[in-house]
Amino acid sequence: MSFDLKARLEQRRAAALYRQRPLLESPQGPQAVVDGQPLLAFCSNDYLGLANHPQVIAAWRAGAERWGVGGGASHLVIGHSGPHHELELALAEFTGRPRALLFTTGYMANLGTLTALVGQGDSVLQDRLNHASLLDAGLLSGARFNRYLHNDAVSLAKRLEKTVGNTLVVTDGVFSMDGDVADLPALAAEARAKGAWLMVDDAHGFGTLGKHGGGVAEHFGLGMDDLPVLVGTLGKAFGTAGAFVAGSEDLIESLIQFARPYIYTTSQPPALACATLQSLQLLRDEQWRREHLDNLIRQFRLGAEQIGLQLMDSFTPIQPIMIGDAARAVRLSQMLRERGLMVTAIRPPTVPAGSARLRVTLTAAHSEAQVQLLLNALAECYPQLEPADA
Ligand SMILES: *Cc1c(COP(=O)(O)O)cnc(C)c1O
C-alpha cells in the first residue's frame, strides 16, 4: 500500500491546473528577474511599492541592531516586545479602533479570529468568493457554515433568517481575484438588523483605498458599530509581513485569550514590526502613491477596453482579464512572458471553474510607460490567442 501521489499529480497536470513556483532572483518591484529572465512584472501585491523602500529597509536594519532578529517566544510568554506593542498602538490609531492585535500572517489572523468568535451552535455566513483562509477558518470553526451569493445583500438577508447562535458575517473588503469592493453599507445593515457581527478581511484595501489608505472602512466611513471586526494584512500594500485585527477592547482581549493561532506561535521578529511602523507612516502620509496608482488604473482600463479585453467591475489595483478556459489563460500568460512581461494566470480552484483569468495588478512603483508596454503586448497577443479546445 502506498499513497498514489503520482497519479494525483498527473491528473492535475492533464487538467492544465499544475502549479509551479517562479523563482524570483531580484527584490520585489516592476523590474523583476524570474527564472533567470528579466521581466516587467504585473502580479505582485506590493501595491504601494514599499517592499523594497530604502526607509523601510533602514527601519528593519535599525530594528535588528536594537532588538535582534528572533521573536524568541510566543506573545503570552516573553515574545511580546516593544516594537510589537508600539505597532499595535499605531494600527489602532490608524484604524480608529480602541485596540489592534498583531498576528504573524493573515491566514492565521483569519483562522484565529473566526475560531475564537464562533463554534458549535453558532453560524458563519460568507461571500462565496471569499479568500481561502476565511473559508477554511469557517469550516474549521465547527459553526454552521453557509455561503451567500457574491456581494449580494439580498442573498445574505435570506440566509440570516436561518441562523442559530451567534452569527458572524464574513467578507473580503476588496475581492482578491476579482478586484471588486464589497458593498459594505448594505451588508452591514443586514447584519445589524439581525444582531449579527460583520467581519471584513481588507487585505487588499488597506493602503489602496481611502484618503489615508484606511481601506474599505475609510472608503465607506464605517465605524465599529457597523464593522466590529476589521482584519488587515501587512504583506501587501504595507510591503512587509504579518496581519492585524482591529476592534473593541473586549474583542482583542478575547483573541488574546482564545485565538489559538495567536497563542501557540512565536511572535514575528520585532525588527519586522519596526519596518512596518515605518511603512505605515509612508502608506498613510504619501498620498501621491495612491494618486499615481489611480491614474495607472484608469490608463489600463481605458487601453484594455480599446483592445476589447473583458475586464471586471473593479476600480482597485486588481484588474483581472477574464479568459474562461484555464489552458487559454496559461497560453496568454506564456505569450506575454515571451515578450518580457509577467502576468499570472489564475485558475481553479483559486477561482470558480470556467473563470480562469489573467490577474493584472498595478502598483505605485509602475510608470505610465510600463503600463503602455503591457497594453501594447496585450494588443498584439490577445487577437492571436486561439479559441478554447472543444
Ligand atoms: C493575502 C490574503 C490573506 C493572507 O494573508 P497572509 O498574510 O499572506 O497570510 C488573507 N486574506 C486575503 C483576502 C488575502 O488576499
Short mmCIF file of C-alpha atoms and ligand atoms in Angstrom, two decimals:
data_model
loop_
_atom_site.label_atom_id
_atom_site.label_comp_id
_atom_site.label_asym_id
_atom_site.label_seq_id
_atom_site.Cartn_x
_atom_site.Cartn_y
_atom_site.Cartn_z
CA MET A 1 0.00 0.00 0.00
CA SER A 2 1.13 3.48 -0.72
CA PHE A 3 -0.24 6.88 -1.46
CA ASP A 4 -0.70 7.25 -5.21
CA LEU A 5 0.69 10.76 -5.36
CA LYS A 6 1.97 10.38 -8.92
CA ALA A 7 -1.49 9.70 -10.33
CA ARG A 8 -2.91 12.69 -8.50
CA LEU A 9 -0.17 14.96 -9.79
CA GLU A 10 -0.64 13.65 -13.34
CA GLN A 11 -4.35 14.31 -13.15
CA ARG A 12 -3.72 17.90 -12.15
CA ARG A 13 -1.20 18.34 -14.96
CA ALA A 14 -3.64 16.94 -17.53
CA ALA A 15 -6.28 19.46 -16.41
CA ALA A 16 -3.87 22.39 -17.03
CA LEU A 17 -4.04 23.10 -13.29
CA TYR A 18 -0.49 22.20 -12.33
CA ARG A 19 1.19 24.92 -10.23
CA GLN A 20 4.79 25.97 -10.46
CA ARG A 21 6.71 28.44 -8.38
CA PRO A 22 8.53 31.05 -10.44
CA LEU A 23 11.92 31.74 -8.86
CA LEU A 24 12.37 35.44 -8.13
CA GLU A 25 16.01 36.46 -8.30
CA SER A 26 15.60 40.17 -7.60
CA PRO A 27 13.86 42.27 -4.96
CA GLN A 28 10.12 42.83 -5.36
CA GLY A 29 9.42 45.52 -7.99
CA PRO A 30 8.21 46.07 -11.56
CA GLN A 31 11.60 45.13 -12.99
CA ALA A 32 11.99 41.57 -11.78
CA VAL A 33 14.35 38.73 -12.64
CA VAL A 34 12.36 35.50 -12.76
CA ASP A 35 13.91 32.11 -13.52
CA GLY A 36 16.95 33.94 -14.86
CA GLN A 37 14.90 36.13 -17.20
CA PRO A 38 14.44 39.91 -16.73
CA LEU A 39 10.69 40.58 -16.81
CA LEU A 40 8.36 43.51 -16.34
CA ALA A 41 6.06 42.14 -13.66
CA PHE A 42 2.35 42.90 -13.14
CA CYS A 43 1.48 40.36 -10.49
CA SER A 44 2.69 41.47 -7.08
CA ASN A 45 0.52 42.72 -4.19
CA ASP A 46 3.15 45.30 -3.22
CA TYR A 47 0.61 47.94 -4.29
CA LEU A 48 2.44 50.99 -2.99
CA GLY A 49 5.97 49.89 -3.83
CA LEU A 50 7.06 49.71 -0.18
CA ALA A 51 8.50 46.18 -0.06
CA ASN A 52 11.89 47.43 -1.19
CA HIS A 53 11.71 51.02 0.09
CA PRO A 54 15.03 52.36 1.49
CA GLN A 55 13.42 53.85 4.61
CA VAL A 56 11.59 50.61 5.40
CA ILE A 57 14.81 48.65 4.91
CA ALA A 58 16.66 51.11 7.17
CA ALA A 59 13.99 50.69 9.87
CA TRP A 60 14.29 46.91 9.64
CA ARG A 61 18.09 47.14 9.90
CA ALA A 62 17.99 49.51 12.88
CA GLY A 63 15.36 47.27 14.49
CA ALA A 64 17.60 44.22 14.11
CA GLU A 65 20.52 46.10 15.69
CA ARG A 66 18.38 47.13 18.64
CA TRP A 67 16.17 44.04 19.12
CA GLY A 68 17.95 41.14 17.42
CA VAL A 69 16.30 39.00 14.77
CA GLY A 70 14.10 36.44 16.52
CA GLY A 71 10.80 36.88 18.39
CA GLY A 72 12.07 34.24 20.81
CA ALA A 73 8.75 33.09 22.27
CA SER A 74 5.00 33.46 21.92
CA HIS A 75 3.35 36.77 22.86
CA LEU A 76 1.96 35.33 26.09
CA VAL A 77 5.34 34.08 27.28
CA ILE A 78 8.18 36.54 26.60
CA GLY A 79 7.86 37.27 22.86
CA HIS A 80 5.71 40.42 23.04
CA SER A 81 8.32 43.12 22.67
CA GLY A 82 8.35 46.90 22.50
CA PRO A 83 8.03 47.26 18.69
CA HIS A 84 5.06 44.82 18.56
CA HIS A 85 3.31 46.87 21.20
CA GLU A 86 4.10 50.18 19.54
CA LEU A 87 2.85 48.86 16.19
CA GLU A 88 -0.43 47.71 17.77
CA LEU A 89 -0.99 51.17 19.22
CA ALA A 90 -0.22 52.77 15.84
CA LEU A 91 -2.57 50.39 13.98
CA ALA A 92 -5.38 51.08 16.48
CA GLU A 93 -4.96 54.81 15.92
CA PHE A 94 -4.74 54.34 12.13
CA THR A 95 -7.98 52.33 12.01
CA GLY A 96 -9.77 54.49 14.58
CA ARG A 97 -10.43 51.46 16.79
CA PRO A 98 -9.68 51.18 20.54
CA ARG A 99 -7.24 48.32 20.01
CA ALA A 100 -5.40 46.23 17.45
CA LEU A 101 -3.71 42.85 17.73
CA LEU A 102 -0.76 41.73 15.64
CA PHE A 103 -0.75 38.26 14.03
CA THR A 104 2.08 36.52 12.21
CA THR A 105 0.16 36.08 8.94
CA GLY A 106 -3.23 36.98 7.53
CA TYR A 107 -4.10 33.31 7.26
CA MET A 108 -3.55 32.95 10.99
CA ALA A 109 -5.43 36.17 11.82
CA ASN A 110 -8.49 34.85 9.98
CA LEU A 111 -8.21 31.37 11.43
CA GLY A 112 -7.68 32.69 14.95
CA THR A 113 -10.46 35.26 14.83
CA LEU A 114 -13.16 33.03 13.34
CA THR A 115 -12.44 30.10 15.63
CA ALA A 116 -12.29 32.37 18.69
CA LEU A 117 -15.62 34.02 17.90
CA VAL A 118 -17.81 31.14 16.73
CA GLY A 119 -18.04 27.39 17.30
CA GLN A 120 -20.61 24.62 17.51
CA GLY A 121 -24.09 26.05 17.92
CA ASP A 122 -23.16 29.29 16.11
CA SER A 123 -23.38 30.39 12.47
CA VAL A 124 -20.98 31.75 9.86
CA LEU A 125 -22.15 33.33 6.62
CA GLN A 126 -19.55 34.03 3.97
CA ASP A 127 -19.41 35.51 0.50
CA ARG A 128 -18.85 32.61 -1.87
CA LEU A 129 -15.78 34.32 -3.34
CA ASN A 130 -14.05 34.93 0.00
CA HIS A 131 -10.34 34.23 0.37
CA ALA A 132 -9.45 30.60 1.07
CA SER A 133 -8.19 31.44 4.56
CA LEU A 134 -11.66 32.69 5.55
CA LEU A 135 -13.46 29.72 4.04
CA ASP A 136 -11.06 27.28 5.72
CA ALA A 137 -11.47 29.08 9.06
CA GLY A 138 -15.26 28.97 8.74
CA LEU A 139 -15.22 25.21 8.18
CA LEU A 140 -12.74 24.60 10.99
CA SER A 141 -14.70 26.69 13.48
CA GLY A 142 -17.37 23.99 13.73
CA ALA A 143 -20.11 26.61 13.37
CA ARG A 144 -22.94 26.14 10.85
CA PHE A 145 -21.40 27.33 7.64
CA ASN A 146 -23.20 28.87 4.68
CA ARG A 147 -22.16 30.91 1.67
CA TYR A 148 -24.24 33.70 0.18
CA LEU A 149 -24.13 34.87 -3.45
CA HIS A 150 -21.21 37.09 -4.30
CA ASN A 151 -21.59 40.57 -2.82
CA ASP A 152 -25.36 40.14 -2.61
CA ALA A 153 -27.04 41.65 0.47
CA VAL A 154 -30.40 40.14 -0.53
CA SER A 155 -28.91 36.65 -0.60
CA LEU A 156 -27.27 37.38 2.77
CA ALA A 157 -30.57 38.56 4.24
CA LYS A 158 -32.24 35.28 3.23
CA ARG A 159 -29.56 33.23 4.93
CA LEU A 160 -29.65 35.43 8.03
CA GLU A 161 -33.23 34.22 8.56
CA LYS A 162 -31.99 30.71 9.23
CA THR A 163 -29.06 31.13 11.59
CA VAL A 164 -28.52 29.77 15.07
CA GLY A 165 -26.46 31.08 17.99
CA ASN A 166 -24.01 33.94 17.49
CA THR A 167 -23.75 34.83 13.81
CA LEU A 168 -20.68 36.15 12.05
CA VAL A 169 -20.98 37.57 8.53
CA VAL A 170 -17.61 37.45 6.82
CA THR A 171 -16.42 39.12 3.62
CA ASP A 172 -13.30 40.23 1.79
CA GLY A 173 -13.15 44.05 1.64
CA VAL A 174 -11.65 44.01 -1.86
CA PHE A 175 -12.06 40.60 -3.52
CA SER A 176 -8.60 39.28 -4.13
CA MET A 177 -9.16 37.60 -7.50
CA ASP A 178 -11.81 39.97 -8.92
CA GLY A 179 -10.80 43.37 -7.58
CA ASP A 180 -14.34 44.50 -6.81
CA VAL A 181 -15.25 46.10 -3.49
CA ALA A 182 -17.76 44.58 -1.06
CA ASP A 183 -21.00 46.53 -0.70
CA LEU A 184 -20.31 47.04 2.98
CA PRO A 185 -23.03 49.56 3.83
CA ALA A 186 -25.69 47.10 2.61
CA LEU A 187 -24.05 44.04 4.17
CA ALA A 188 -23.54 45.88 7.48
CA ALA A 189 -27.17 47.00 7.56
CA GLU A 190 -28.40 43.41 7.08
CA ALA A 191 -26.04 42.09 9.72
CA ARG A 192 -27.01 44.75 12.26
CA ALA A 193 -30.71 44.23 11.66
CA LYS A 194 -30.27 40.59 12.69
CA GLY A 195 -27.85 41.18 15.55
CA ALA A 196 -25.03 39.52 13.61
CA TRP A 197 -21.46 40.78 13.56
CA LEU A 198 -19.67 41.77 10.37
CA MET A 199 -16.04 40.76 9.90
CA VAL A 200 -14.13 42.24 6.97
CA ASP A 201 -10.78 41.00 5.70
CA ASP A 202 -9.35 44.06 3.97
CA ALA A 203 -6.05 42.58 2.84
CA HIS A 204 -6.20 44.45 -0.49
CA GLY A 205 -7.98 47.63 0.61
CA PHE A 206 -5.54 48.92 3.23
CA GLY A 207 -3.13 51.31 1.57
CA THR A 208 -5.03 51.45 -1.70
CA LEU A 209 -8.49 52.73 -0.70
CA GLY A 210 -9.49 55.68 1.46
CA LYS A 211 -7.88 59.09 1.52
CA HIS A 212 -5.32 57.98 4.11
CA GLY A 213 -5.13 54.38 2.97
CA GLY A 214 -7.54 53.21 5.66
CA GLY A 215 -9.12 50.76 3.22
CA VAL A 216 -12.79 49.94 2.80
CA ALA A 217 -13.63 51.10 6.34
CA GLU A 218 -12.37 54.58 5.49
CA HIS A 219 -13.76 54.44 1.93
CA PHE A 220 -17.30 53.86 3.26
CA GLY A 221 -16.77 55.67 6.59
CA LEU A 222 -17.76 52.62 8.65
CA GLY A 223 -17.14 52.65 12.39
CA MET A 224 -17.19 49.81 14.88
CA ASP A 225 -20.98 49.60 15.16
CA ASP A 226 -21.21 48.63 11.50
CA LEU A 227 -17.90 46.86 11.29
CA PRO A 228 -16.88 45.34 14.63
CA VAL A 229 -14.16 43.02 13.31
CA LEU A 230 -11.65 44.53 10.92
CA VAL A 231 -8.70 42.50 9.60
CA GLY A 232 -5.75 43.86 7.65
CA THR A 233 -2.66 42.15 6.32
CA LEU A 234 0.80 43.66 6.23
CA GLY A 235 2.32 41.68 3.34
CA LYS A 236 0.51 43.60 0.61
CA ALA A 237 0.36 47.41 0.46
CA PHE A 238 2.37 47.69 3.70
CA GLY A 239 5.17 45.83 1.93
CA THR A 240 6.27 43.83 4.99
CA ALA A 241 4.60 40.77 6.58
CA GLY A 242 2.05 39.86 9.21
CA ALA A 243 -1.52 40.93 9.88
CA PHE A 244 -3.71 42.61 12.45
CA VAL A 245 -7.24 42.60 13.82
CA ALA A 246 -8.71 45.91 14.99
CA GLY A 247 -11.77 46.35 17.18
CA SER A 248 -13.08 46.78 20.70
CA GLU A 249 -11.21 46.18 23.92
CA ASP A 250 -13.32 43.05 24.53
CA LEU A 251 -12.72 41.70 21.04
CA ILE A 252 -8.94 42.00 21.33
CA GLU A 253 -8.86 40.58 24.87
CA SER A 254 -10.95 37.63 23.65
CA LEU A 255 -8.50 36.96 20.84
CA ILE A 256 -5.59 37.06 23.28
CA GLN A 257 -7.41 34.51 25.47
CA PHE A 258 -8.96 32.22 22.85
CA ALA A 259 -7.34 32.57 19.39
CA ARG A 260 -5.13 29.51 19.20
CA PRO A 261 -3.12 30.64 16.14
CA TYR A 262 -2.27 33.74 18.20
CA ILE A 263 -1.42 31.93 21.41
CA TYR A 264 0.53 28.95 20.10
CA THR A 265 3.02 30.60 17.79
CA THR A 266 6.22 32.55 18.08
CA SER A 267 5.83 36.32 17.73
CA GLN A 268 7.04 37.82 14.47
CA PRO A 269 10.58 39.23 14.54
CA PRO A 270 10.45 42.57 16.39
CA ALA A 271 12.55 44.20 13.66
CA LEU A 272 9.73 43.40 11.25
CA ALA A 273 7.39 45.45 13.44
CA CYS A 274 9.95 48.30 13.26
CA ALA A 275 9.85 48.09 9.45
CA THR A 276 6.04 48.06 9.44
CA LEU A 277 5.91 51.14 11.69
CA GLN A 278 7.92 52.93 9.02
CA SER A 279 5.83 51.62 6.15
CA LEU A 280 2.62 52.59 7.97
CA GLN A 281 3.88 56.17 8.06
CA LEU A 282 4.64 56.14 4.31
CA LEU A 283 1.35 54.41 3.50
CA ARG A 284 -0.66 56.99 5.42
CA ASP A 285 1.22 60.16 4.53
CA GLU A 286 2.42 59.70 0.96
CA GLN A 287 -0.88 60.41 -0.73
CA TRP A 288 0.87 60.64 -4.11
CA ARG A 289 1.31 56.87 -4.20
CA ARG A 290 -2.47 56.34 -4.25
CA GLU A 291 -2.97 59.17 -6.76
CA HIS A 292 -0.37 57.76 -9.13
CA LEU A 293 -1.84 54.29 -8.76
CA ASP A 294 -5.34 55.59 -9.55
CA ASN A 295 -4.01 57.20 -12.72
CA LEU A 296 -2.40 53.93 -13.80
CA ILE A 297 -5.65 52.05 -13.12
CA ARG A 298 -7.59 54.48 -15.33
CA GLN A 299 -4.93 54.26 -18.05
CA PHE A 300 -5.00 50.47 -18.01
CA ARG A 301 -8.79 50.16 -18.10
CA LEU A 302 -9.13 52.64 -20.94
CA GLY A 303 -6.45 50.90 -23.00
CA ALA A 304 -7.73 47.40 -22.26
CA GLU A 305 -11.27 48.33 -23.28
CA GLN A 306 -9.97 49.63 -26.61
CA ILE A 307 -8.31 46.26 -27.23
CA GLY A 308 -11.61 44.54 -26.46
CA LEU A 309 -10.44 42.71 -23.34
CA GLN A 310 -13.05 41.58 -20.86
CA LEU A 311 -12.34 43.44 -17.63
CA MET A 312 -14.09 43.08 -14.30
CA ASP A 313 -16.05 45.58 -12.24
CA SER A 314 -13.01 46.92 -10.40
CA PHE A 315 -11.51 50.32 -9.64
CA THR A 316 -8.79 48.82 -7.45
CA PRO A 317 -5.21 47.82 -8.43
CA ILE A 318 -6.52 44.28 -9.10
CA GLN A 319 -7.52 44.34 -12.78
CA PRO A 320 -8.17 40.79 -13.98
CA ILE A 321 -8.64 39.97 -17.65
CA MET A 322 -11.33 37.30 -17.90
CA ILE A 323 -10.42 34.42 -20.21
CA GLY A 324 -12.55 31.47 -19.02
CA ASP A 325 -10.66 28.41 -20.17
CA ALA A 326 -7.67 27.55 -17.98
CA ALA A 327 -5.40 26.37 -20.82
CA ARG A 328 -6.08 29.58 -22.80
CA ALA A 329 -5.29 31.74 -19.79
CA VAL A 330 -1.99 29.91 -19.39
CA ARG A 331 -1.25 30.37 -23.11
CA LEU A 332 -1.83 34.11 -22.98
CA SER A 333 0.37 34.35 -19.90
CA GLN A 334 3.12 32.46 -21.79
CA MET A 335 2.80 34.68 -24.87
CA LEU A 336 3.27 37.75 -22.67
CA ARG A 337 6.22 36.14 -20.97
CA GLU A 338 7.90 35.57 -24.34
CA ARG A 339 7.62 39.36 -24.77
CA GLY A 340 9.25 40.04 -21.40
CA LEU A 341 6.10 40.55 -19.33
CA MET A 342 4.92 38.61 -16.34
CA VAL A 343 1.20 38.35 -15.61
CA THR A 344 -0.03 35.31 -13.69
CA ALA A 345 -2.83 33.09 -14.95
CA ILE A 346 -5.24 32.32 -12.11
CA ARG A 347 -7.06 29.02 -12.44
CA PRO A 348 -9.47 26.86 -10.48
CA PRO A 349 -9.63 26.04 -7.62
CA THR A 350 -8.44 29.56 -6.76
CA VAL A 351 -11.33 30.87 -8.90
CA PRO A 352 -14.57 29.09 -9.92
CA ALA A 353 -14.42 26.60 -12.81
CA GLY A 354 -14.62 28.25 -16.24
CA SER A 355 -13.44 31.63 -14.96
CA ALA A 356 -9.67 31.40 -15.43
CA ARG A 357 -8.16 34.82 -15.84
CA LEU A 358 -5.00 36.84 -16.07
CA ARG A 359 -4.66 38.70 -12.81
CA VAL A 360 -3.04 42.02 -13.64
CA THR A 361 -2.02 44.01 -10.59
CA LEU A 362 -0.75 47.56 -10.80
CA THR A 363 1.44 49.24 -8.21
CA ALA A 364 2.61 52.75 -7.44
CA ALA A 365 6.09 51.60 -8.48
CA HIS A 366 4.95 51.16 -12.09
CA SER A 367 5.27 54.01 -14.60
CA GLU A 368 2.79 55.06 -17.28
CA ALA A 369 5.31 53.88 -19.88
CA GLN A 370 5.39 50.42 -18.30
CA VAL A 371 1.60 50.17 -18.33
CA GLN A 372 1.70 51.18 -22.00
CA LEU A 373 4.17 48.36 -22.70
CA LEU A 374 1.70 45.92 -21.13
CA LEU A 375 -1.17 47.31 -23.22
CA ASN A 376 0.93 47.08 -26.41
CA ALA A 377 1.79 43.46 -25.70
CA LEU A 378 -1.83 42.60 -24.94
CA ALA A 379 -2.96 44.28 -28.17
CA GLU A 380 -0.53 42.08 -30.04
CA CYS A 381 -1.08 38.77 -28.20
CA TYR A 382 -4.79 38.71 -27.44
CA PRO A 383 -6.02 38.54 -31.07
CA GLN A 384 -3.56 35.69 -31.70
CA LEU A 385 -4.93 33.63 -28.83
CA GLU A 386 -6.58 30.52 -30.27
CA PRO A 387 -10.08 29.56 -29.16
CA ALA A 388 -10.50 27.03 -26.38
CA ASP A 389 -10.12 23.35 -27.30
CA ALA A 390 -13.57 21.92 -27.67
C1 LIG B 1 -3.26 37.51 1.11
C2 LIG B 1 -4.56 37.36 1.80
C3 LIG B 1 -4.65 36.75 3.04
C4 LIG B 1 -3.48 36.05 3.69
O1 LIG B 1 -2.62 36.95 4.26
P1 LIG B 1 -1.12 36.46 4.53
O2 LIG B 1 -0.57 37.47 5.46
O3 LIG B 1 -0.46 36.44 3.21
O4 LIG B 1 -1.22 35.10 5.15
C5 LIG B 1 -5.86 36.75 3.68
N1 LIG B 1 -6.96 37.30 3.11
C6 LIG B 1 -6.92 37.87 1.89
C7 LIG B 1 -8.15 38.45 1.31
C8 LIG B 1 -5.71 37.90 1.19
O5 LIG B 1 -5.67 38.44 -0.01
#
